[in-house]
Amino acid sequence: MSTKLFPSPTQFPEDKPYWDAAREHRLLTKKCNACGAVHHYPRPRCPFCGSADTAWIEASGKGVIYTYTIQRRAPRPTAPAIIELAEGPRITTAVVDADVHALKIGDEVEVTWMPTENGTPIPLFTTPAAQSARRHAAAALAATAAAIDPAQAARVGQMSRAAVVGAGNMGMGITQCLLMAGFHVTLIDQFEASLERARGLLVKALEHGVTRGKWSAEEAAARAARITYSTQMSDLSNAELVIEAVWEQLALKQEVFAAIDKHAHPDAVLGSNTSSLDIDLIAGATRNPERVIGLHFFSPAHVMRLLEIVRGPRTSEAAVHAARALAQRMNKVGVVVGVCVGFAGNRLMLARERQAARLILEGAQPQQVDRVLTEFGLPMGTFELQDMAGGIEIGYRRRQETGEKNWLMDRFFELGRLGQKTGKGYYRYEPGKRTPLVDPEVTALLKEASERAGITRRAISDEELRDRLILPMINEGAKLIEEGIVERASDIDAVWLSGFGWPTWKGGPMYWADTQGAANLLARMNALAAHGDAFKPAALIEKLAREGGRFLDTTTTA
């Protein structure tokens, strides 16, 4: 959701009671004592009879939609609307931060107060469903921090020395997180050139923070002074916290952890920034696997709030609680998850990505897939995201390691279609701009890929696209609960709220699933059974459908 403030309202002297009440989040309207009409017209005279005998009265803030339109590509969900208040008058306003694509004439709405540039709040409207979802979202996020052990919180709060192994982009981002949390950081890499690059970029980032007013020049200098650069693993020996951030390759991480284990202080917490690997296999390279824990930062690490805390079968409770406390100290949302491919966040994302890749072979276009996802409420569609994040090149590099073939994606790579950085990927981009534009070359490549795969392309409805993209995510979420990968169903919501842009007005994947009802979800999944195992319902979905239960009421086995 956009955080840009609304323009300040124009205020007239006779409006003062109205804006004074607005600052207290109370909506006023006017009643004419002469004709009895109520109107939302903050002027001295009644617009119906012209009488000056009017008085301010407090409105309920509730009403219904009289008419509306949807403002597409707005920075936040917005539907300019005329709302008929419960007291009678109709006002020109907007419905915001709600599922505007599901609105209907006559839907109930309630006032929500939005800050403006000068601090005076203005009244807009939202839906009761969106308000309920926001309450759940806040509770889900709060629950992730509720179980922090006070002793471990005190221990982590007293830590002052950390080490990061690996000076790539993730290592630099994690270093910035630790600096902002007050740590002295030793950044270690085997290559001097990597350290020099990191030094230059970290200094530039600190200077950029000064330019943007995020901290003073003195604070930037103090943070820079708290970084030590080294090529020697032995220089982490006095660190109370060590975080590995090397390339996502099991053998490499095991080698690095064996080296860390030789030099780390026996009481140090050892974290791996793995995004997909089995933390227990990494921990097995050390003499004390119980102190090893996964710390999955999301890129860019110093910006993204989510930290997936990956508990292995041998990870100690002390290490888990220390990681929770570390997340809190870094002002992140720390969610404890178990070991599985993709953990909690990426497991759902991978399920969606596989369907998206299949859908563009069956007949959908990237822009249709992305539009359906953004209209559902996500901040960006699958293919626009891949163009931005370099997903085409990352996927190609991984296939080179595994030997897997993908004609379409390999062809994209050969043609230099790597995304925004090359001006073309799933879309084309004008020089210096990030607006995705439809590219006829992609349309032709998709047609050829379908022919090579023996698939007859067809028109696919938005409804089918939505269900094929979202329902596999819910299915994987149900399996996470069944398998005890998460501690509670709402943790899946917390992961997607804080790390993947799921809108608070939709509560989270499992909250949304509960609004649909398990029986309804089961029927929709069964209708898509021909599209593969992704639509084979998890046992939990079948159970809840029989019993009329909710995901959020389910107790996990974690």
Coordinates of C-alpha atoms in Angstrom, one line a residue:
M1 CA 0.0 0.0 0.0
S2 CA 1.2 3.5 -0.8
T3 CA 2.3 5.7 2.1
K4 CA 2.1 8.9 0.2
L5 CA 0.1 11.5 2.1
F6 CA -3.1 13.0 0.7
P7 CA -3.1 16.7 -0.2
S8 CA -4.1 19.0 2.7
P9 CA -7.8 20.1 2.6
T10 CA -8.9 23.7 1.9
Q11 CA -10.3 25.0 5.2
F12 CA -12.6 28.1 5.6
P13 CA -13.2 29.9 9.0
E14 CA -16.8 28.7 9.2
D15 CA -15.5 25.0 8.8
K16 CA -13.5 25.1 12.1
P17 CA -15.9 22.8 14.1
Y18 CA -15.8 20.3 11.3
W19 CA -12.0 20.1 11.1
D20 CA -11.6 20.2 14.9
A21 CA -13.9 17.1 15.1
A22 CA -12.0 15.5 12.2
R23 CA -8.8 15.7 14.2
E24 CA -10.6 13.6 16.8
H25 CA -11.8 11.2 14.1
R26 CA -15.4 12.3 14.4
L27 CA -17.5 13.0 11.3
L28 CA -19.8 16.0 11.5
T29 CA -22.6 17.0 9.2
K30 CA -25.2 19.8 9.4
K31 CA -28.9 19.9 10.2
C32 CA -31.2 22.7 9.3
N33 CA -33.5 23.6 12.2
A34 CA -35.9 25.3 9.8
C35 CA -36.6 22.6 7.3
G36 CA -35.1 19.6 9.2
A37 CA -32.9 18.5 6.3
V38 CA -29.5 17.0 7.0
H39 CA -26.7 17.9 4.7
H40 CA -23.0 17.5 4.3
Y41 CA -22.4 21.1 3.3
P42 CA -20.1 23.1 5.7
R43 CA -21.5 26.5 4.9
P44 CA -23.6 28.9 7.0
R45 CA -26.9 28.4 5.1
C46 CA -29.0 25.3 4.3
P47 CA -28.7 24.3 0.6
F48 CA -32.4 23.2 0.6
C49 CA -34.2 26.2 2.1
G50 CA -31.5 28.9 2.5
S51 CA -32.1 29.2 6.3
A52 CA -29.1 30.3 8.4
D53 CA -30.5 28.4 11.4
T54 CA -28.2 25.3 11.1
A55 CA -26.3 23.3 13.6
W56 CA -23.5 20.8 13.5
I57 CA -24.4 17.2 14.4
E58 CA -22.2 14.1 14.8
A59 CA -22.8 11.5 12.1
S60 CA -22.4 7.8 12.6
G61 CA -19.7 7.5 9.9
K62 CA -21.7 4.6 8.3
G63 CA -23.4 4.6 4.9
V64 CA -23.9 2.7 1.7
I65 CA -22.4 3.1 -1.8
Y66 CA -24.7 5.1 -4.1
T67 CA -22.4 5.0 -7.1
Y68 CA -18.7 4.4 -7.7
T69 CA -15.9 3.9 -10.3
I70 CA -12.6 2.2 -9.9
Q71 CA -9.3 4.2 -10.3
R72 CA -7.0 1.7 -12.0
R73 CA -3.2 1.7 -11.4
A74 CA -3.8 3.9 -8.3
P75 CA -1.0 3.6 -5.7
R76 CA -3.6 2.2 -3.3
P77 CA -7.0 0.5 -3.9
T78 CA -9.2 3.5 -4.7
A79 CA -12.8 3.8 -5.9
P80 CA -14.1 7.4 -6.2
A81 CA -17.7 7.2 -4.9
I82 CA -20.8 8.9 -3.8
I83 CA -21.7 7.6 -0.3
E84 CA -25.2 7.9 1.1
L85 CA -24.7 8.4 4.9
A86 CA -27.0 6.7 7.3
E87 CA -28.3 10.2 8.3
G88 CA -29.4 10.8 4.7
P89 CA -27.0 13.1 2.9
R90 CA -24.8 12.0 0.0
I91 CA -21.2 13.0 -0.1
T92 CA -18.6 12.8 -2.8
T93 CA -15.6 10.8 -1.5
A94 CA -13.7 7.6 -2.2
V95 CA -13.6 4.0 -0.9
V96 CA -10.0 3.1 -0.2
D97 CA -7.8 0.2 1.1
A98 CA -10.5 -2.4 0.4
D99 CA -11.3 -4.9 -2.3
V100 CA -12.6 -2.3 -4.7
H101 CA -13.0 -4.8 -7.5
A102 CA -15.7 -6.6 -5.4
L103 CA -17.7 -3.5 -4.6
K104 CA -21.4 -3.3 -5.4
I105 CA -24.0 -0.6 -5.3
G106 CA -25.6 -0.6 -1.9
D107 CA -22.6 -2.2 -0.1
E108 CA -22.1 -0.9 3.5
V109 CA -19.1 1.3 4.2
E110 CA -17.7 3.1 7.2
V111 CA -15.5 6.1 7.6
T112 CA -11.8 5.8 7.8
W113 CA -9.5 8.8 8.5
M114 CA -6.5 9.4 6.3
P115 CA -3.6 11.7 7.2
T116 CA -2.8 14.6 4.9
E117 CA 0.4 16.7 4.3
N118 CA -0.4 19.2 7.0
G119 CA -1.6 16.5 9.5
T120 CA -5.3 17.2 9.3
P121 CA -7.1 13.9 8.6
I122 CA -9.7 13.7 5.9
P123 CA -12.7 11.3 5.9
L124 CA -12.7 8.6 3.3
F125 CA -14.5 5.3 3.4
T126 CA -13.7 1.6 3.6
T127 CA -15.6 -1.6 4.0
P128 CA -16.4 -3.6 7.2
A129 CA -14.8 -6.6 5.6
A130 CA -11.5 -4.7 5.1
Q131 CA -11.6 -3.4 8.7
S132 CA -12.1 -6.9 10.0
A133 CA -9.2 -8.2 7.9
R134 CA -7.0 -5.4 9.2
R135 CA -7.7 -6.3 12.8
H136 CA -6.7 -9.9 12.0
A137 CA -3.6 -8.7 10.3
A138 CA -2.5 -6.7 13.3
A139 CA -3.2 -9.6 15.6
A140 CA -1.3 -12.1 13.4
L141 CA 1.8 -9.8 13.3
A142 CA 1.6 -9.2 17.1
A143 CA 1.4 -13.0 17.8
T144 CA 4.8 -13.5 16.2
A145 CA 6.5 -11.5 18.9
A146 CA 4.4 -12.6 21.9
A147 CA 6.4 -15.7 22.6
I148 CA 9.8 -14.1 23.1
D149 CA 11.6 -15.4 26.2
P150 CA 12.6 -12.5 28.5
A151 CA 15.9 -14.1 29.3
Q152 CA 16.9 -14.5 25.7
A153 CA 15.6 -11.0 24.9
A154 CA 17.9 -9.6 27.6
R155 CA 20.8 -11.7 26.3
V156 CA 20.3 -10.5 22.7
G157 CA 19.8 -6.9 23.9
Q158 CA 23.2 -7.0 25.5
M159 CA 25.0 -8.3 22.4
S160 CA 27.3 -5.8 20.8
R161 CA 29.5 -7.8 18.4
A162 CA 28.3 -9.7 15.2
A163 CA 30.0 -11.2 12.2
V164 CA 28.6 -11.6 8.7
V165 CA 30.3 -14.1 6.4
G166 CA 29.9 -13.2 2.7
A167 CA 30.1 -9.7 1.3
G168 CA 27.6 -10.0 -1.5
N169 CA 24.3 -8.1 -1.7
M170 CA 22.7 -10.2 1.0
G171 CA 25.7 -9.9 3.3
M172 CA 25.8 -6.1 2.8
G173 CA 22.0 -5.9 3.5
I174 CA 22.3 -7.9 6.7
T175 CA 25.3 -5.8 7.8
Q176 CA 23.1 -2.7 7.4
C177 CA 20.4 -4.3 9.5
L178 CA 22.9 -5.1 12.3
L179 CA 24.4 -1.6 12.2
M180 CA 20.9 -0.1 12.5
A181 CA 20.4 -2.3 15.5
G182 CA 23.5 -1.0 17.2
F183 CA 26.0 -3.9 16.5
H184 CA 29.7 -3.7 15.7
V185 CA 30.0 -5.8 12.6
T186 CA 32.9 -7.8 11.2
L187 CA 32.2 -8.4 7.5
I188 CA 34.3 -11.4 6.2
D189 CA 34.9 -12.5 2.7
Q190 CA 37.7 -14.6 1.2
F191 CA 38.2 -12.0 -1.6
E192 CA 39.6 -8.6 -0.9
A193 CA 37.9 -7.2 -4.1
S194 CA 34.5 -8.3 -2.7
L195 CA 35.2 -6.5 0.6
E196 CA 36.3 -3.3 -1.3
R197 CA 33.1 -3.4 -3.3
A198 CA 31.1 -3.9 -0.1
R199 CA 32.9 -1.0 1.6
G200 CA 32.2 1.4 -1.2
L201 CA 28.5 0.4 -1.4
L202 CA 28.0 0.5 2.4
V203 CA 29.6 4.0 2.6
K204 CA 27.3 5.1 -0.3
A205 CA 24.3 3.7 1.5
L206 CA 25.2 5.6 4.7
E207 CA 25.7 8.8 2.7
H208 CA 22.3 8.3 0.9
G209 CA 20.6 8.0 4.3
V210 CA 22.1 11.3 5.3
T211 CA 20.8 12.9 2.1
R212 CA 17.3 11.5 2.7
G213 CA 17.3 12.8 6.3
K214 CA 17.1 9.3 7.8
W215 CA 20.1 9.9 10.1
S216 CA 22.7 12.6 10.7
A217 CA 26.2 12.7 9.2
E218 CA 27.6 12.0 12.6
E219 CA 25.4 8.8 12.9
A220 CA 26.6 7.7 9.5
A221 CA 30.2 8.2 10.5
A222 CA 29.6 6.3 13.7
R223 CA 28.0 3.4 11.8
A224 CA 30.9 3.3 9.3
A225 CA 33.3 3.1 12.2
R226 CA 31.5 0.1 13.6
I227 CA 32.3 -2.0 10.5
T228 CA 35.5 -4.1 10.3
Y229 CA 36.4 -5.8 7.0
S230 CA 38.4 -9.0 7.0
T231 CA 39.5 -11.9 4.8
Q232 CA 40.3 -14.0 7.9
M233 CA 37.6 -16.3 9.4
S234 CA 39.5 -16.2 12.7
D235 CA 38.4 -12.6 13.1
L236 CA 34.9 -13.7 14.0
S237 CA 36.1 -15.4 17.3
N238 CA 34.8 -12.6 19.5
A239 CA 31.4 -12.3 17.9
E240 CA 28.3 -13.2 19.9
L241 CA 26.3 -13.6 16.7
V242 CA 27.5 -15.0 13.3
I243 CA 25.4 -14.9 10.2
E244 CA 26.5 -16.8 7.0
A245 CA 25.4 -15.1 3.8
V246 CA 27.2 -17.0 1.0
W247 CA 25.8 -18.4 -2.3
E248 CA 22.8 -20.7 -1.9
Q249 CA 24.6 -24.0 -2.4
L250 CA 24.6 -26.7 0.2
A251 CA 28.2 -27.9 -0.2
L252 CA 29.5 -24.3 0.0
K253 CA 27.4 -23.5 3.1
Q254 CA 28.6 -26.7 4.8
E255 CA 32.2 -25.8 4.1
V256 CA 31.7 -22.3 5.4
F257 CA 30.0 -23.5 8.6
A258 CA 32.8 -26.0 9.3
A259 CA 35.2 -23.1 9.1
I260 CA 33.0 -20.9 11.3
D261 CA 32.8 -23.7 13.8
K262 CA 36.5 -23.8 14.2
H263 CA 36.7 -20.1 15.3
A264 CA 33.3 -19.1 16.7
H265 CA 32.9 -18.5 20.4
P266 CA 31.2 -21.5 22.0
D267 CA 28.3 -19.4 23.2
A268 CA 27.7 -17.6 19.9
V269 CA 24.5 -18.0 18.0
L270 CA 25.2 -19.3 14.4
G271 CA 22.7 -18.3 11.7
S272 CA 22.5 -19.2 8.0
N273 CA 20.8 -17.0 5.6
T274 CA 19.5 -19.9 3.6
S275 CA 16.4 -19.4 1.5
S276 CA 15.6 -23.0 0.7
L277 CA 18.2 -25.5 2.1
D278 CA 17.8 -28.0 5.0
I279 CA 19.2 -26.2 8.0
D280 CA 19.9 -29.5 9.7
L281 CA 22.3 -30.5 6.9
I282 CA 24.1 -27.2 7.3
A283 CA 24.2 -27.5 11.1
G284 CA 25.6 -31.0 10.7
A285 CA 28.9 -29.4 9.6
T286 CA 29.4 -28.1 13.2
R287 CA 30.2 -29.8 16.5
N288 CA 27.1 -28.2 18.2
P289 CA 24.2 -28.2 15.7
E290 CA 21.8 -27.1 18.4
R291 CA 23.1 -23.6 18.2
V292 CA 22.6 -23.3 14.4
I293 CA 19.4 -21.7 13.1
G294 CA 18.2 -20.4 9.8
L295 CA 17.8 -16.7 9.5
H296 CA 16.1 -16.2 6.1
F297 CA 16.3 -12.5 5.3
F298 CA 14.4 -11.2 2.3
S299 CA 16.0 -8.9 -0.2
P300 CA 16.8 -6.1 0.2
A301 CA 17.6 -7.2 3.8
H302 CA 17.8 -3.8 5.3
V303 CA 14.3 -2.9 3.8
M304 CA 12.2 -6.0 4.0
R305 CA 10.6 -6.5 7.4
L306 CA 10.2 -10.3 7.3
L307 CA 12.7 -12.7 8.9
E308 CA 11.9 -16.4 8.6
I309 CA 13.5 -18.2 11.6
V310 CA 14.1 -21.7 10.5
R311 CA 14.1 -24.3 13.3
G312 CA 15.9 -27.5 12.5
P313 CA 15.3 -30.8 14.4
R314 CA 18.4 -30.2 16.5
T315 CA 18.0 -26.5 17.0
S316 CA 17.8 -25.5 20.7
E317 CA 14.9 -23.5 22.2
A318 CA 17.5 -21.0 23.3
A319 CA 18.6 -20.4 19.7
V320 CA 15.0 -20.1 18.6
H321 CA 14.2 -17.5 21.3
A322 CA 17.5 -15.7 20.6
A323 CA 16.5 -15.4 16.9
R324 CA 13.1 -14.1 17.9
A325 CA 14.7 -11.5 20.1
L326 CA 17.1 -10.6 17.3
A327 CA 14.2 -10.0 14.9
Q328 CA 12.6 -7.7 17.4
R329 CA 15.9 -5.8 18.0
M330 CA 16.2 -5.3 14.2
N331 CA 12.5 -4.2 14.0
K332 CA 11.6 -7.1 11.9
V333 CA 8.7 -9.6 11.9
G334 CA 10.3 -12.9 13.0
V335 CA 8.3 -16.0 12.1
V336 CA 9.4 -19.4 13.3
V337 CA 9.1 -22.1 10.6
G338 CA 10.2 -25.7 10.2
V339 CA 12.3 -27.3 7.5
C340 CA 10.7 -27.8 4.1
V341 CA 11.3 -26.7 0.5
G342 CA 10.7 -22.9 0.4
F343 CA 9.8 -22.7 4.1
A344 CA 6.5 -20.9 4.5
G345 CA 6.7 -17.9 2.2
N346 CA 8.4 -19.3 -0.9
R347 CA 6.5 -22.6 -0.6
L348 CA 3.3 -20.7 -1.4
M349 CA 5.1 -18.5 -3.9
L350 CA 6.5 -21.5 -5.8
A351 CA 3.1 -23.0 -6.1
R352 CA 1.7 -19.8 -7.7
E353 CA 4.7 -19.4 -10.0
R354 CA 4.4 -23.0 -11.3
Q355 CA 0.8 -22.2 -12.3
A356 CA 1.7 -18.9 -13.8
A357 CA 4.3 -20.6 -16.0
R358 CA 1.8 -23.2 -17.1
L359 CA -1.0 -20.6 -17.8
I360 CA 1.0 -18.6 -20.3
L361 CA 1.6 -21.9 -22.2
E362 CA -2.1 -22.7 -22.2
G363 CA -3.2 -19.4 -23.6
A364 CA -2.9 -16.6 -21.0
Q365 CA -0.6 -13.6 -21.6
P366 CA 1.7 -12.2 -18.9
Q367 CA -0.2 -9.0 -18.7
Q368 CA -3.5 -10.9 -18.1
V369 CA -1.9 -12.9 -15.3
D370 CA -0.4 -9.9 -13.7
R371 CA -3.6 -7.9 -13.9
V372 CA -5.6 -10.6 -12.2
L373 CA -3.1 -10.8 -9.4
T374 CA -3.0 -7.0 -8.9
E375 CA -6.8 -6.8 -9.0
F376 CA -6.9 -9.5 -6.4
G377 CA -4.8 -7.1 -4.2
L378 CA -1.2 -8.0 -4.6
P379 CA 1.2 -5.1 -5.2
M380 CA 2.8 -6.6 -8.4
G381 CA 2.1 -9.5 -10.7
T382 CA 4.3 -12.6 -11.2
F383 CA 5.9 -11.6 -14.5
E384 CA 6.4 -7.9 -13.7
L385 CA 8.1 -9.0 -10.4
Q386 CA 10.4 -11.4 -12.2
D387 CA 11.4 -8.7 -14.6
M388 CA 12.2 -6.4 -11.7
A389 CA 14.1 -9.0 -9.6
G390 CA 16.1 -10.7 -12.4
G391 CA 14.1 -14.0 -12.1
I392 CA 14.8 -15.0 -15.7
E393 CA 18.6 -15.0 -15.2
I394 CA 18.4 -16.5 -11.7
G395 CA 16.3 -19.4 -13.1
Y396 CA 18.7 -19.9 -16.0
R397 CA 21.7 -20.1 -13.7
R398 CA 20.0 -22.7 -11.5
R399 CA 19.1 -24.8 -14.6
Q400 CA 22.7 -24.7 -15.6
E401 CA 23.6 -26.4 -12.3
T402 CA 20.8 -28.9 -12.3
G403 CA 20.7 -29.7 -16.1
E404 CA 17.0 -28.9 -16.3
K405 CA 15.7 -27.6 -19.6
N406 CA 13.0 -25.0 -20.2
W407 CA 12.9 -24.0 -23.9
L408 CA 10.9 -20.7 -23.3
M409 CA 13.0 -19.4 -20.5
D410 CA 16.3 -20.5 -22.1
R411 CA 15.3 -18.7 -25.2
F412 CA 14.5 -15.6 -23.2
F413 CA 18.0 -15.7 -21.8
E414 CA 19.6 -16.3 -25.2
L415 CA 17.8 -13.3 -26.6
G416 CA 19.0 -11.1 -23.7
R417 CA 15.5 -10.8 -22.3
L418 CA 16.6 -10.6 -18.6
G419 CA 14.1 -8.1 -17.4
Q420 CA 14.2 -4.4 -16.6
K421 CA 18.0 -4.2 -16.5
T422 CA 18.2 -5.1 -20.2
G423 CA 15.0 -3.3 -21.2
K424 CA 13.1 -6.4 -22.0
G425 CA 12.0 -9.6 -20.3
Y426 CA 8.4 -10.7 -20.2
Y427 CA 7.6 -7.1 -21.1
R428 CA 9.6 -4.4 -22.9
Y429 CA 10.6 -1.2 -21.1
E430 CA 11.4 2.3 -22.5
P431 CA 14.9 3.6 -21.6
G432 CA 14.9 4.8 -18.0
K433 CA 11.4 3.7 -17.3
R434 CA 9.8 0.8 -15.4
T435 CA 6.4 0.7 -16.9
P436 CA 5.8 -2.8 -18.4
L437 CA 4.7 -2.7 -22.1
V438 CA 3.4 -5.6 -24.1
D439 CA 6.0 -6.9 -26.5
P440 CA 4.9 -8.7 -29.7
E441 CA 8.1 -10.8 -29.6
V442 CA 7.0 -12.3 -26.3
T443 CA 3.6 -13.1 -27.8
A444 CA 5.3 -15.0 -30.6
L445 CA 7.6 -16.8 -28.3
L446 CA 4.7 -18.0 -26.2
K447 CA 2.9 -19.3 -29.3
E448 CA 6.0 -21.2 -30.4
A449 CA 6.6 -22.6 -26.8
S450 CA 3.0 -23.9 -26.8
E451 CA 3.4 -25.6 -30.1
R452 CA 6.7 -27.2 -29.0
A453 CA 4.9 -28.5 -25.9
G454 CA 1.9 -29.8 -27.9
I455 CA -0.5 -27.5 -26.2
T456 CA -3.4 -25.9 -28.0
R457 CA -3.7 -22.3 -26.7
R458 CA -7.2 -21.1 -25.6
A459 CA -8.8 -18.1 -24.0
I460 CA -8.7 -18.4 -20.2
S461 CA -11.2 -16.4 -18.0
D462 CA -10.0 -14.2 -15.2
E463 CA -12.0 -16.3 -12.8
E464 CA -10.1 -19.5 -13.8
L465 CA -6.8 -17.6 -13.7
R466 CA -7.4 -16.3 -10.2
D467 CA -8.3 -19.8 -8.8
R468 CA -5.4 -21.5 -10.5
L469 CA -3.0 -18.9 -9.1
I470 CA -4.4 -18.5 -5.6
L471 CA -5.9 -21.9 -4.7
P472 CA -2.6 -23.8 -4.9
M473 CA -1.2 -21.3 -2.4
I474 CA -4.0 -22.1 0.0
N475 CA -3.5 -25.8 -0.5
E476 CA 0.2 -25.4 0.4
G477 CA -0.7 -23.3 3.4
A478 CA -3.0 -26.1 4.6
K479 CA -0.1 -28.6 4.2
L480 CA 2.2 -26.3 6.2
I481 CA -0.4 -26.5 9.1
E482 CA -0.8 -30.3 8.7
E483 CA 3.0 -30.8 8.7
G484 CA 3.6 -28.6 11.7
I485 CA 5.9 -26.3 9.7
V486 CA 4.3 -23.3 11.2
E487 CA 3.3 -22.8 14.9
R488 CA -0.1 -21.4 14.0
A489 CA -2.1 -20.8 10.8
S490 CA -1.9 -17.0 11.3
D491 CA 1.9 -17.2 11.0
I492 CA 1.4 -17.9 7.2
D493 CA -0.5 -14.7 7.1
A494 CA 2.2 -12.8 9.0
V495 CA 4.8 -14.1 6.5
W496 CA 2.8 -12.9 3.5
L497 CA 1.8 -9.6 5.1
S498 CA 5.4 -8.6 6.0
G499 CA 7.4 -10.2 3.2
F500 CA 5.3 -10.6 0.1
G501 CA 3.0 -7.6 0.0
W502 CA -0.3 -9.3 0.8
P503 CA -2.6 -6.4 1.6
T504 CA -3.8 -5.9 5.2
W505 CA -7.3 -5.4 3.9
K506 CA -7.3 -9.0 2.8
G507 CA -5.9 -10.3 6.1
G508 CA -3.5 -12.9 4.8
P509 CA -3.8 -16.1 2.7
M510 CA -5.3 -18.3 5.4
Y511 CA -7.7 -15.5 6.6
W512 CA -8.8 -15.0 3.0
A513 CA -9.3 -18.8 2.8
D514 CA -11.6 -18.7 5.8
T515 CA -13.7 -16.0 4.3
Q516 CA -14.2 -18.3 1.3
G517 CA -15.1 -21.3 3.4
A518 CA -13.4 -24.7 3.2
A519 CA -16.4 -26.4 1.5
N520 CA -16.4 -23.7 -1.2
L521 CA -12.6 -24.0 -1.7
L522 CA -12.9 -27.8 -1.9
A523 CA -15.5 -27.6 -4.7
R524 CA -13.4 -25.1 -6.6
M525 CA -10.3 -27.3 -6.3
N526 CA -12.1 -30.4 -7.4
A527 CA -13.4 -28.5 -10.4
L528 CA -9.7 -27.9 -11.4
A529 CA -8.5 -31.5 -10.7
A530 CA -7.6 -32.0 -14.4
H531 CA -4.8 -29.4 -14.0
G532 CA -2.7 -31.6 -11.8
D533 CA -1.6 -32.4 -8.2
A534 CA -1.6 -28.8 -7.3
F535 CA -5.4 -29.1 -7.0
K536 CA -5.5 -32.3 -5.0
P537 CA -6.9 -31.0 -1.8
A538 CA -4.9 -31.2 1.4
A539 CA -6.4 -33.5 4.0
L540 CA -7.0 -30.5 6.2
I541 CA -9.2 -28.8 3.6
E542 CA -11.3 -31.9 3.3
K543 CA -11.6 -32.2 7.1
L544 CA -12.6 -28.5 7.5
A545 CA -15.1 -28.8 4.7
R546 CA -16.8 -31.8 6.4
E547 CA -16.8 -30.2 9.8
G548 CA -17.4 -26.6 8.8
G549 CA -14.2 -25.5 10.5
R550 CA -11.7 -22.7 10.0
F551 CA -8.0 -22.7 9.2
L552 CA -7.3 -20.1 11.9
D553 CA -8.9 -22.3 14.6
T554 CA -6.7 -25.3 13.7
T555 CA -4.0 -26.4 16.2
T556 CA -0.7 -27.3 14.5
T557 CA 1.6 -30.1 15.5
A558 CA 4.7 -27.8 15.6

